[in-house]
CSV table of C-alpha atoms and ligand atoms in Angstrom, one decimal:
chain,number,residue,atom,x,y,z
K,1,MET,CA,87.9,39.2,-17.9
K,2,ILE,CA,87.1,35.4,-19.2
K,3,THR,CA,83.3,34.4,-19.0
K,4,TYR,CA,81.2,31.5,-19.9
K,5,PRO,CA,77.7,33.1,-21.2
K,6,ASP,CA,75.3,30.0,-21.8
K,7,THR,CA,74.4,31.3,-25.2
K,8,PHE,CA,77.4,31.2,-26.6
K,9,PRO,CA,79.4,28.7,-27.4
K,10,VAL,CA,83.5,29.6,-26.0
K,11,PRO,CA,85.4,31.1,-23.8
K,12,LEU,CA,83.9,35.2,-24.0
K,13,ILE,CA,85.6,38.6,-23.6
K,14,HIS,CA,83.2,41.5,-24.3
K,15,LEU,CA,85.4,44.7,-24.5
K,16,GLU,CA,83.6,48.4,-25.0
K,17,GLU,CA,86.4,49.3,-26.4
K,18,THR,CA,90.2,48.4,-27.1
K,19,ASP,CA,93.2,49.3,-30.1
K,20,SER,CA,92.2,45.5,-31.9
K,21,THR,CA,90.9,42.7,-30.4
K,22,ILE,CA,94.7,40.6,-32.0
K,23,ASN,CA,96.3,43.0,-30.2
K,24,TYR,CA,94.5,42.6,-26.9
K,25,LEU,CA,94.0,38.3,-27.5
K,26,GLN,CA,98.3,38.2,-28.7
K,27,ALA,CA,99.5,40.1,-25.4
K,28,LEU,CA,96.9,38.2,-23.6
K,29,CYS,CA,98.2,34.5,-24.8
K,30,LYS,CA,101.6,35.9,-23.7
K,31,ARG,CA,100.7,36.6,-20.4
K,32,GLN,CA,98.8,33.4,-19.5
K,33,GLU,CA,97.6,30.7,-20.4
K,34,VAL,CA,94.3,31.0,-22.8
K,35,GLU,CA,91.5,27.9,-23.1
K,36,GLU,CA,91.4,27.4,-27.3
K,37,PHE,CA,89.0,29.2,-28.4
K,38,THR,CA,88.5,31.9,-25.9
K,39,THR,CA,87.3,35.4,-27.5
K,40,VAL,CA,87.7,39.0,-27.6
K,41,VAL,CA,84.9,40.0,-29.1
K,42,ALA,CA,85.5,44.4,-29.6
K,43,ASP,CA,82.2,47.1,-30.0
K,44,TYR,CA,85.0,49.8,-31.2
K,45,GLN,CA,88.5,48.8,-32.7
K,46,SER,CA,90.5,52.2,-32.5
K,47,ALA,CA,93.1,51.2,-34.4
K,48,GLY,CA,91.6,48.3,-36.2
K,49,ARG,CA,94.0,45.8,-38.8
K,50,GLY,CA,93.2,45.3,-42.0
K,51,GLN,CA,95.7,42.7,-44.8
K,52,LYS,CA,98.5,44.5,-45.8
K,53,GLY,CA,99.0,46.9,-43.4
K,54,ASN,CA,96.0,49.1,-43.6
K,55,SER,CA,93.5,50.2,-40.8
K,56,TRP,CA,90.0,48.4,-40.9
K,57,GLU,CA,87.7,50.9,-40.7
K,58,ALA,CA,84.2,49.4,-37.4
K,59,GLU,CA,81.9,52.1,-36.9
K,60,ALA,CA,81.3,52.0,-33.5
K,61,ASP,CA,78.9,49.3,-32.0
K,62,LYS,CA,77.9,48.7,-35.5
K,63,ASN,CA,80.0,45.8,-36.4
K,64,LEU,CA,80.9,42.7,-35.7
K,65,LEU,CA,84.8,42.7,-34.6
K,66,PHE,CA,86.4,39.7,-33.3
K,67,SER,CA,89.7,37.1,-32.6
K,68,PHE,CA,89.6,34.4,-31.1
K,69,VAL,CA,92.7,32.0,-30.6
K,70,LEU,CA,93.5,28.4,-32.1
K,71,TYR,CA,95.8,26.1,-30.6
K,72,PRO,CA,95.8,23.5,-34.4
K,73,THR,CA,99.9,21.2,-33.3
K,74,PHE,CA,98.2,18.5,-35.2
K,75,LEU,CA,98.9,21.1,-38.0
K,76,GLU,CA,101.8,21.2,-40.1
K,77,ALA,CA,103.5,25.3,-41.4
K,78,ASN,CA,102.9,24.3,-44.5
K,79,ARG,CA,99.0,23.2,-45.0
K,80,GLN,CA,98.2,26.7,-42.4
K,81,PHE,CA,95.9,27.4,-45.5
K,82,LEU,CA,93.6,25.2,-44.2
K,83,LEU,CA,93.3,27.4,-41.1
K,84,SER,CA,92.2,29.9,-44.2
K,85,GLN,CA,89.6,28.1,-45.4
K,86,VAL,CA,87.6,26.3,-42.6
K,87,ILE,CA,86.9,29.4,-40.8
K,88,SER,CA,86.3,31.4,-44.3
K,89,LEU,CA,83.3,28.6,-44.9
K,90,ALA,CA,82.0,29.1,-41.2
K,91,ILE,CA,81.6,32.4,-41.8
K,92,LYS,CA,80.8,32.8,-45.4
K,93,GLU,CA,77.9,29.9,-44.4
K,94,GLU,CA,76.7,31.7,-42.1
K,95,LEU,CA,75.9,34.6,-44.1
K,96,GLU,CA,73.9,32.8,-45.8
K,97,SER,CA,71.4,31.9,-43.6
K,98,TYR,CA,70.3,36.2,-44.1
K,99,ALA,CA,70.8,36.2,-48.1
K,100,ASP,CA,71.9,34.8,-51.2
K,101,GLY,CA,75.3,35.2,-53.2
K,102,PHE,CA,77.7,35.4,-50.7
K,103,SER,CA,81.4,33.9,-51.7
K,104,ILE,CA,84.8,33.2,-50.6
K,105,LYS,CA,87.5,36.1,-52.5
K,106,TRP,CA,90.7,34.0,-52.7
K,107,PRO,CA,92.8,33.7,-49.8
K,108,ASN,CA,89.7,35.4,-47.1
K,109,ASP,CA,88.3,37.9,-47.8
K,110,ILE,CA,83.4,37.0,-47.8
K,111,TYR,CA,82.8,38.7,-50.9
K,112,TRP,CA,79.0,39.5,-51.4
K,113,ARG,CA,78.3,40.0,-55.3
K,114,GLU,CA,81.5,42.4,-56.2
K,115,LYS,CA,81.4,43.8,-52.4
K,116,LYS,CA,83.1,42.7,-49.4
K,117,ILE,CA,81.8,42.6,-46.5
K,118,CYS,CA,83.9,41.0,-44.0
K,119,GLY,CA,88.0,40.5,-43.7
K,120,ILE,CA,89.8,38.6,-41.9
K,121,LEU,CA,93.9,38.0,-40.4
K,122,ILE,CA,95.5,35.1,-39.3
K,123,GLU,CA,98.7,35.0,-36.9
K,124,ASN,CA,100.2,32.0,-37.1
K,125,ASP,CA,103.5,31.2,-34.4
K,126,LEU,CA,105.1,28.3,-34.8
K,127,THR,CA,106.9,25.7,-33.5
K,128,GLY,CA,109.3,24.0,-36.3
K,129,ARG,CA,107.7,22.3,-38.4
K,130,PHE,CA,103.9,21.7,-36.7
K,131,ILE,CA,101.5,25.5,-36.2
K,132,SER,CA,101.7,26.4,-32.2
K,133,GLN,CA,99.3,29.2,-32.1
K,134,SER,CA,97.3,30.5,-34.1
K,135,ILE,CA,95.1,34.1,-34.1
K,136,ALA,CA,92.2,34.8,-36.1
K,137,GLY,CA,90.3,39.0,-36.1
K,138,VAL,CA,87.9,38.7,-38.3
K,139,GLY,CA,85.9,41.7,-39.2
K,140,ILE,CA,82.3,41.4,-40.8
K,141,ASN,CA,80.5,44.5,-41.0
K,142,ILE,CA,76.8,43.9,-39.6
K,143,ASN,CA,74.7,47.7,-38.9
K,144,GLN,CA,77.0,50.3,-41.0
K,145,GLU,CA,75.7,52.0,-43.9
K,146,ARG,CA,78.3,54.4,-44.3
K,147,PHE,CA,82.0,53.8,-44.9
K,148,LEU,CA,84.4,56.7,-45.4
K,149,SER,CA,87.9,55.3,-46.6
K,150,PRO,CA,89.5,54.1,-49.7
K,151,ALA,CA,88.6,50.4,-49.3
K,152,PRO,CA,87.3,49.3,-52.9
K,153,ASN,CA,83.5,48.1,-52.7
K,154,PRO,CA,82.8,47.6,-49.2
K,155,VAL,CA,78.9,46.6,-48.3
K,156,SER,CA,77.4,45.6,-44.6
K,157,LEU,CA,74.2,43.1,-44.0
K,158,ARG,CA,71.8,45.9,-42.8
K,159,MET,CA,72.9,47.5,-46.8
K,160,ILE,CA,72.1,43.6,-48.5
K,161,THR,CA,69.0,42.8,-46.4
K,162,ARG,CA,67.4,46.9,-45.7
K,163,ARG,CA,67.0,45.9,-42.0
K,164,GLU,CA,69.7,46.2,-38.6
K,165,HIS,CA,70.7,42.9,-37.3
K,166,GLY,CA,71.6,41.8,-33.9
K,167,ILE,CA,75.8,41.8,-33.3
K,168,GLN,CA,76.2,39.3,-30.9
K,169,ALA,CA,73.8,36.0,-32.3
K,170,ILE,CA,75.9,36.1,-35.2
K,171,ALA,CA,78.9,35.8,-33.0
K,172,GLU,CA,77.5,32.8,-31.4
K,173,SER,CA,76.3,31.9,-34.2
K,174,VAL,CA,79.8,32.4,-36.4
K,175,MET,CA,82.0,30.8,-34.0
K,176,LYS,CA,79.3,27.1,-33.2
K,177,ARG,CA,80.4,27.0,-36.5
K,178,ILE,CA,84.2,27.7,-36.6
K,179,VAL,CA,84.1,25.2,-33.9
K,180,ASP,CA,82.3,22.2,-36.6
K,181,TYR,CA,84.9,23.2,-38.7
K,182,TYR,CA,87.7,23.2,-36.5
K,183,ALA,CA,86.9,19.7,-35.6
K,184,ALA,CA,86.2,18.6,-39.2
K,185,LEU,CA,89.8,19.4,-40.0
K,186,ARG,CA,91.1,18.2,-37.1
K,187,SER,CA,89.2,14.6,-37.4
K,188,GLY,CA,91.0,14.6,-41.0
K,189,LYS,CA,88.5,15.5,-43.6
K,190,GLU,CA,91.0,17.9,-44.9
K,191,SER,CA,89.7,17.1,-48.8
K,192,PHE,CA,86.6,17.6,-47.8
K,193,ILE,CA,87.2,21.0,-46.9
K,194,ALA,CA,89.5,22.0,-49.8
K,195,GLU,CA,86.0,20.7,-52.3
K,196,ARG,CA,84.0,23.1,-50.1
K,197,TYR,CA,86.6,25.7,-50.6
K,198,ARG,CA,86.8,25.0,-54.5
K,199,GLU,CA,83.0,25.6,-54.5
K,200,ALA,CA,82.5,28.4,-53.0
K,201,LEU,CA,84.8,30.7,-54.0
K,202,PHE,CA,84.5,34.3,-56.4
K,203,ARG,CA,84.5,34.2,-59.5
K,204,ASN,CA,84.8,30.1,-59.8
K,205,LYS,CA,83.9,30.4,-63.4
K,206,GLY,CA,84.2,32.0,-66.5
K,207,LEU,CA,86.9,34.2,-67.6
K,208,HIS,CA,87.3,37.8,-66.2
K,209,PRO,CA,90.3,40.7,-65.3
K,210,TYR,CA,92.5,40.3,-63.1
K,211,ARG,CA,96.2,42.5,-63.0
K,212,ASP,CA,99.9,41.6,-61.9
K,213,GLY,CA,102.8,43.0,-62.7
K,214,ASN,CA,103.1,42.7,-65.9
K,215,GLY,CA,99.5,44.4,-65.8
K,216,ARG,CA,95.6,43.6,-67.3
K,217,PHE,CA,95.2,39.8,-68.4
K,218,LEU,CA,91.6,38.0,-68.4
K,219,ALA,CA,92.2,34.0,-66.6
K,220,ARG,CA,90.1,31.9,-65.8
K,221,LEU,CA,90.1,30.0,-62.2
K,222,ALA,CA,91.5,26.3,-62.3
K,223,ARG,CA,92.6,25.3,-58.6
K,224,ILE,CA,94.0,26.1,-55.6
K,225,GLU,CA,96.5,24.3,-54.2
K,226,PRO,CA,97.4,22.4,-51.5
K,227,GLY,CA,99.7,25.9,-49.8
K,228,GLY,CA,97.1,28.6,-50.8
K,229,ARG,CA,98.6,29.2,-53.9
K,230,LEU,CA,96.3,30.2,-56.7
K,231,ILE,CA,95.8,28.8,-60.2
K,232,LEU,CA,94.8,30.7,-63.1
K,233,GLU,CA,94.4,29.5,-66.6
K,234,ASP,CA,94.8,32.5,-68.6
K,235,GLU,CA,93.2,33.2,-72.0
K,236,LYS,CA,95.9,31.5,-73.9
K,237,ARG,CA,95.5,28.5,-71.4
K,238,LYS,CA,99.1,29.1,-69.7
K,239,GLU,CA,99.0,28.5,-66.1
K,240,ARG,CA,100.1,31.5,-64.3
K,241,GLY,CA,100.1,30.5,-59.8
K,242,TYR,CA,99.7,33.4,-57.2
K,243,MET,CA,100.6,33.9,-53.9
K,244,PHE,CA,98.3,36.2,-51.4
K,245,LYS,CA,99.0,40.1,-52.7
K,246,GLU,CA,101.0,38.7,-56.3
K,247,VAL,CA,97.6,39.1,-58.0
K,248,GLU,CA,95.0,41.9,-58.0
K,249,TYR,CA,90.9,41.0,-58.6
K,250,ILE,CA,89.9,43.7,-61.3
K,251,LEU,CA,86.5,44.7,-59.7
K,252,GLU,CA,83.2,46.6,-61.0
K,253,ASP,CA,81.4,48.9,-59.6
S,301,BTN,C1,91.3,42.4,-44.2
S,301,BTN,O1,92.1,43.4,-44.1
S,301,BTN,O2,90.8,42.0,-45.4
S,301,BTN,C2,91.4,42.0,-43.0
S,301,BTN,C3,90.4,43.0,-41.9
S,301,BTN,C4,90.8,42.4,-40.6
S,301,BTN,C5,89.9,43.3,-39.2
S,301,BTN,C6,89.2,42.4,-38.5
S,301,BTN,S1,88.8,43.5,-37.0
S,301,BTN,C7,88.4,42.6,-35.6
S,301,BTN,C8,89.9,42.0,-36.4
S,301,BTN,N1,91.1,43.1,-35.4
S,301,BTN,C9,92.0,43.8,-35.9
S,301,BTN,O3,92.5,44.4,-35.9
S,301,BTN,N2,91.8,43.5,-37.3
S,301,BTN,C10,91.3,42.1,-37.3
């Protein structure tokens, strides 16, 4: 049921359990008209989805698991990376109110130092050249202390700050920040967003190890193209461009 709690900035559906909040919201949007920003929060997902067809590990009642719907009909499909930028900036800035050391690992993971605290999955529907609907699913590790899946380097807010956090309060603040950043996007502040994103990136300075189809190499971040392509500059000062999944960051333990 869609509710409008006083403290929550957008329409809310709170579920004790679902397979995946993305699947739930997608099915709802097919069945009926759903107001923009409507957010589905679940205490537990039985089949949480991650990137690359992986599952998303999250112990019941310990994490923030949510999805929301946008209708960015003002955005051409070739600018869809801006949605990743605004959503990841909003989440990173919220986490920074609890500790230092957060960054955005291209394209849209949130890291604390060399560890992943948040994953984001965005599924866009296109109508012609424009985006008609976008459903974003976000998983933020909040109070979980042990991770069992082989996902590399997980961390939670509790492990970072050594105290428990209220999940609902973080959900409220994150959605407020997303609403504000989305308004900035709608009003054409694209270069401001791209600049902030660049500054917020993981490994935005110095040489670091990466791996692509040809093996391991050291490189520095050169830039992110407007379409979201990552451009690295290797030790021989040669530029190498990658779309998502074409390059792997080699992480420190
Ligand atoms: C990733 O692999 O980095 C993306 C993970 C996204 C997980 C969230 S949890 C809430 C929403 N529902 C899902 O099934 N997945 C996303």
